[in-house]
Amino acid sequence: MNEKVVELKGITKVFGTVRASDNITVSFNYGEVHSLLGENGAGKSTLMNILCGIYQPDSGEIIIRGERAIVRSPRDAISHGVGMIHQHLKLVEDHTVLENMIAGQKGSFFIRKSKLEAEIRALCDHYDIQVDPNTKIKDLSIAEKQRVEILKVLYRGARILILDEPTAVLTPQETQNLFKIIKKMREDNCTILIITHKLDEVLEISDRITVLRKGKYIDTLINENLEPRTLTDKMVGKSTNLEIVREEVKPGDNILEVSKIVVYNHENAHALFDVSFSVKKGEILGVAGVAGSGQKELCEAIAGLQRVTEGSIRFNGEDLVGKTPRKIIDMGISMSFVPEDRLGMGLVSSMDITDNVLLKEYNRQHGVFLSRKEAKKQALDLVDKLSIDTPSVDTAVRLLSGGNIQKVLLGREIETQPELIITAYPVRGLDVGSAHKVYDLLNVQKQKGVGVIFVGEDLDVLRAFCDRIMVLCNGKVTGIVDADKVSREDLGYMMAGRHMDEVMADV
Amino acid sequence: MLSLIVFLHAAVQAGTPLLFATIGEIVTEKVGNLNLGVEGLMLMGAVGGFMAGYHSGSPLVAIIVAALTAMIGGWIYAFLTVTLRANQVVTGLAITILGTGISGFLGQSLVGEVLPKSFTNVFKPLSIPILNKIPFFGHVFFNQNLFVYLGFIAAILLTVYYKYTRLGLNAKAVGENPYAADANGIDVSRYKYAHILLGSALCGLGGAYLSLVYIPAWQENVTAGRGWIAVALVIFSMWHPSRAILGAFVFGGLDIVGFRLQELNISISQYLIDMLPYLVTILVLIFNSVRKDFVAGPKALSVSYFREER
């Protein structure tokens, strides 16, 4: 059964000046799990979006089951049996599971609910997935939503499934669950294409692996006795040192003490409940948790952007609760917040580097008029020091790559010589080189005695980089553990809501 | 009691143009397009319908032309916002101004002209047997003209459409999350065009009711801001066509309450009376935003859809 089901020949797609996919030729077989591996910007998603009709290739052809296929839209893709599970799930939150599954499907004019419900339940049973067809999507967890998305694609009769970074939002246990479903699909002779950059998962689940780099096809390997090293070298293109360094610094006194804080979200539910922890000078505290467990609210509460209903946040002994960011600055407290949403909250995307520096700098200037000279000097400094790749300091930051945007933001914040840095997903979307630059920057600060709160998603990075890790689940702390003493699995259990004492007692 | 019945009977008639315009705007907004051109579309329907009726003498032709005239406005709106992805608010306002201008221009020579007798005959009150015997409500709702019944039926059909049919479900998916709809194989542009055109036609019928039935003579700017009330009524009815029935009649009542008060020799400035519907709209908006189960409308409302957006 080792036959080609899909062949992509010479696929090229250009966005502006970027060749997102450059003459890529690759094929996939019946009944195989095939991973597409590469750094960000390698062209994995672009290639798959072309296969499923979201993007139109500039040149090249798609051959499905031996015949040339024209895929102009997702609808065409479905008719060829190709379905994609996107990283940002494409579900209508306000509709039920059933409504999402049948939307766009041909069928009787009126919706025959009981008949459709039975069909969906049968499909669920086959794949051993538990979900009620009548629940609204917004009431499901992320892992459940993803399962609905997979069901939806299967229900439409897809035999070639593309999963885009499927494990990014899952705990290790949920990932195992997903792999079970994937294996079941492979047994049914479906072809599963996985876009990912997580090596261990690639090695665990794939039959074959294709590596892409900067829009180009590099190699396809059979997953037998593969070394992770081989793959990373192919991904990055040169031998790299992927070791993340944890600088050993003797921690000082507590710089930040958070005690029993409670924060409500806009729906009046607990975003944070009874959260207590401390950060020492010269310490990096990692924060782990499934996306949306309260990380954002935590960062914003400390930065003075969220209303804290109960509890206290003490910075060098001074309570920050109830103070606006401006007041906090006026108190002489030097703290930097590098938010997850770099171009939304962090920087003004349409302004250039100088003006973005000025946004932080203006405060130190006197008089009515601003001097751009000082800011320009600082901007040039930043570009030089952090080797930011930009045509000039007058370039709008939105035109820079993700890594360079992060360097601008982090660099600007560090210039203010903070005593505490709060970073949320600082390496998200960055390639390996840029990510290491970020780790280095933070390590330098740590050595200077700065306290760092590092909200992250990659558990291996958290374990290697941080001193301690705090795990959040549904706005509650399920454990604060030493990073070098905790396993991935234990972190996973805590992310899923089990308390650290329970998890550790099991061992 | 009798005068209350008479008042409500008149409120239903005054509410009918609002009902058509409101469900028209609901249909448009459900596919994610905010069309602030309702006022303009109503005026286009009003003038188109009146001209066709005046020259042909046929109520049926008048109604069809009214819907088609408004659909031209709707098509311009759809072309700009769906195909060219222009800003919906600006486009809608342009349609209002355009429609006002067109109706003023075309209606110039018709001011004061009256429709032929055939119209008053066709749109005279028709009692619905049995239902009109219901105490109190019988006369209010079931002793009305054909156009009013058409409004009821349209609202009920739309309710069924959105609740029980695949097409309705797909349309809602487009307005909630066009990316999801597209990935599901729903042709987003086609759904948007079809529903914007249908919605515009309904708005046009709302305008035609004014020029053909309510005031069967041409007067300039016959809608007098009713299109704007309809936009607010969409929120009042929380995007449910069936709730629009109630909303339209309440606002219809507010529209005519001034005359009734005059009859009762209560003198309140007409300017204050004219403010009432808008005042209530503001109250409804406040009430709506403090509710726990606040519905903000279709999630992708007024957001242009572009598949290859990165």
PDB file of C-alpha atoms in Angstrom, chain A residues 13 15 20 46 53-56 72-75 78 84 86 89-95 98-112 115-116 138 149 152 155-156 267-268, chain B residues 30 157 160-188 190-191 292 294-299 305-310:
ATOM      1  CA  LYS A  13       4.153  31.135  -3.816  1.00  0.00           C
ATOM      2  CA  PHE A  15       4.159  37.125  -0.788  1.00  0.00           C
ATOM      3  CA  ALA A  20       7.226  31.618   1.076  1.00  0.00           C
ATOM      4  CA  THR A  46       2.068  28.090   3.152  1.00  0.00           C
ATOM      5  CA  GLY A  53      -7.181  25.826  -1.253  1.00  0.00           C
ATOM      6  CA  ILE A  54      -6.634  28.789   1.061  1.00  0.00           C
ATOM      7  CA  TYR A  55      -3.760  30.151  -1.030  1.00  0.00           C
ATOM      8  CA  GLN A  56      -3.348  29.914  -4.771  1.00  0.00           C
ATOM      9  CA  ARG A  72      -9.232  26.944  -5.846  1.00  0.00           C
ATOM     10  CA  SER A  73     -10.993  26.918  -2.490  1.00  0.00           C
ATOM     11  CA  PRO A  74     -11.407  24.813   0.644  1.00  0.00           C
ATOM     12  CA  ARG A  75     -14.556  23.510  -0.993  1.00  0.00           C
ATOM     13  CA  ILE A  78     -12.884  18.836   0.458  1.00  0.00           C
ATOM     14  CA  MET A  84      -7.126  20.936   7.152  1.00  0.00           C
ATOM     15  CA  HIS A  86      -5.867  24.929  11.311  1.00  0.00           C
ATOM     16  CA  LEU A  89      -9.414  26.476  14.865  1.00  0.00           C
ATOM     17  CA  LYS A  90     -12.062  27.396  12.350  1.00  0.00           C
ATOM     18  CA  LEU A  91     -15.154  26.906  14.422  1.00  0.00           C
ATOM     19  CA  VAL A  92     -18.126  29.172  15.036  1.00  0.00           C
ATOM     20  CA  GLU A  93     -17.992  29.678  18.794  1.00  0.00           C
ATOM     21  CA  ASP A  94     -21.644  30.531  19.195  1.00  0.00           C
ATOM     22  CA  HIS A  95     -22.873  27.475  17.293  1.00  0.00           C
ATOM     23  CA  LEU A  98     -23.548  19.687  15.312  1.00  0.00           C
ATOM     24  CA  GLU A  99     -24.109  23.025  13.608  1.00  0.00           C
ATOM     25  CA  ASN A 100     -20.400  23.426  13.031  1.00  0.00           C
ATOM     26  CA  MET A 101     -20.106  19.959  11.572  1.00  0.00           C
ATOM     27  CA  ILE A 102     -22.914  20.344   9.074  1.00  0.00           C
ATOM     28  CA  ALA A 103     -22.334  23.960   8.038  1.00  0.00           C
ATOM     29  CA  GLY A 104     -21.572  24.114   4.346  1.00  0.00           C
ATOM     30  CA  GLN A 105     -22.555  20.477   3.853  1.00  0.00           C
ATOM     31  CA  LYS A 106     -24.989  19.483   1.164  1.00  0.00           C
ATOM     32  CA  GLY A 107     -28.175  17.829   2.358  1.00  0.00           C
ATOM     33  CA  SER A 108     -31.868  18.244   2.916  1.00  0.00           C
ATOM     34  CA  PHE A 109     -33.211  21.801   2.921  1.00  0.00           C
ATOM     35  CA  PHE A 110     -34.374  21.527   6.511  1.00  0.00           C
ATOM     36  CA  ILE A 111     -31.927  20.344   9.149  1.00  0.00           C
ATOM     37  CA  ARG A 112     -32.860  16.829  10.254  1.00  0.00           C
ATOM     38  CA  LYS A 115     -30.569  11.818  11.996  1.00  0.00           C
ATOM     39  CA  LEU A 116     -27.462  13.992  11.910  1.00  0.00           C
ATOM     40  CA  LYS A 138     -17.514  28.163  23.401  1.00  0.00           C
ATOM     41  CA  GLU A 149     -12.414  20.150  14.252  1.00  0.00           C
ATOM     42  CA  LYS A 152     -15.690  17.823  11.287  1.00  0.00           C
ATOM     43  CA  TYR A 155     -17.359  13.835   8.732  1.00  0.00           C
ATOM     44  CA  ARG A 156     -16.880  15.604   5.419  1.00  0.00           C
ATOM     45  CA  GLU A 267     -17.513  37.900  32.218  1.00  0.00           C
ATOM     46  CA  ASN A 268     -17.254  38.221  35.980  1.00  0.00           C
TER      47      ASN A 268
ATOM     48  CA  LYS B  30     -26.430  38.196   9.884  1.00  0.00           C
ATOM     49  CA  LEU B 157     -40.355  32.791   7.363  1.00  0.00           C
ATOM     50  CA  VAL B 160     -37.782  29.465  10.356  1.00  0.00           C
ATOM     51  CA  TYR B 161     -35.021  30.019   7.810  1.00  0.00           C
ATOM     52  CA  TYR B 162     -32.411  30.819  10.431  1.00  0.00           C
ATOM     53  CA  LYS B 163     -33.515  28.204  12.890  1.00  0.00           C
ATOM     54  CA  TYR B 164     -34.257  25.149  10.820  1.00  0.00           C
ATOM     55  CA  THR B 165     -32.616  25.313   7.407  1.00  0.00           C
ATOM     56  CA  ARG B 166     -29.103  24.569   6.198  1.00  0.00           C
ATOM     57  CA  LEU B 167     -28.958  27.731   4.127  1.00  0.00           C
ATOM     58  CA  GLY B 168     -29.850  29.790   7.191  1.00  0.00           C
ATOM     59  CA  LEU B 169     -27.228  28.021   9.284  1.00  0.00           C
ATOM     60  CA  ASN B 170     -24.587  28.635   6.625  1.00  0.00           C
ATOM     61  CA  ALA B 171     -25.553  32.306   6.425  1.00  0.00           C
ATOM     62  CA  LYS B 172     -25.171  32.657  10.196  1.00  0.00           C
ATOM     63  CA  ALA B 173     -21.787  30.921  10.050  1.00  0.00           C
ATOM     64  CA  VAL B 174     -20.627  33.483   7.471  1.00  0.00           C
ATOM     65  CA  GLY B 175     -21.538  36.345   9.797  1.00  0.00           C
ATOM     66  CA  GLU B 176     -20.059  34.714  12.873  1.00  0.00           C
ATOM     67  CA  ASN B 177     -16.779  33.495  11.426  1.00  0.00           C
ATOM     68  CA  PRO B 178     -16.222  33.780   7.679  1.00  0.00           C
ATOM     69  CA  TYR B 179     -12.871  31.989   7.962  1.00  0.00           C
ATOM     70  CA  ALA B 180     -14.616  28.956   9.459  1.00  0.00           C
ATOM     71  CA  ALA B 181     -17.413  29.181   6.918  1.00  0.00           C
ATOM     72  CA  ASP B 182     -14.938  29.320   4.064  1.00  0.00           C
ATOM     73  CA  ALA B 183     -12.979  26.374   5.421  1.00  0.00           C
ATOM     74  CA  ASN B 184     -16.297  24.513   5.525  1.00  0.00           C
ATOM     75  CA  GLY B 185     -16.743  25.089   1.821  1.00  0.00           C
ATOM     76  CA  ILE B 186     -19.327  27.865   2.111  1.00  0.00           C
ATOM     77  CA  ASP B 187     -18.983  30.468  -0.649  1.00  0.00           C
ATOM     78  CA  VAL B 188     -18.674  33.527   1.587  1.00  0.00           C
ATOM     79  CA  ARG B 190     -22.036  34.548  -2.712  1.00  0.00           C
ATOM     80  CA  TYR B 191     -23.816  34.287   0.654  1.00  0.00           C
ATOM     81  CA  LYS B 292     -25.630  39.375  31.556  1.00  0.00           C
ATOM     82  CA  PHE B 294     -25.793  40.579  26.261  1.00  0.00           C
ATOM     83  CA  VAL B 295     -25.760  39.653  22.611  1.00  0.00           C
ATOM     84  CA  ALA B 296     -23.292  41.707  20.636  1.00  0.00           C
ATOM     85  CA  GLY B 297     -24.544  40.524  17.282  1.00  0.00           C
ATOM     86  CA  PRO B 298     -22.727  38.472  14.668  1.00  0.00           C
ATOM     87  CA  LYS B 299     -19.055  38.234  15.666  1.00  0.00           C
ATOM     88  CA  TYR B 305     -13.275  39.101   4.762  1.00  0.00           C
ATOM     89  CA  PHE B 306     -10.114  38.335   2.861  1.00  0.00           C
ATOM     90  CA  ARG B 307      -9.154  34.701   2.563  1.00  0.00           C
ATOM     91  CA  GLU B 308      -5.429  35.162   2.031  1.00  0.00           C
ATOM     92  CA  GLU B 309      -4.986  37.541   4.958  1.00  0.00           C
ATOM     93  CA  ARG B 310      -1.791  36.763   6.823  1.00  0.00           C
TER      94      ARG B 310
END
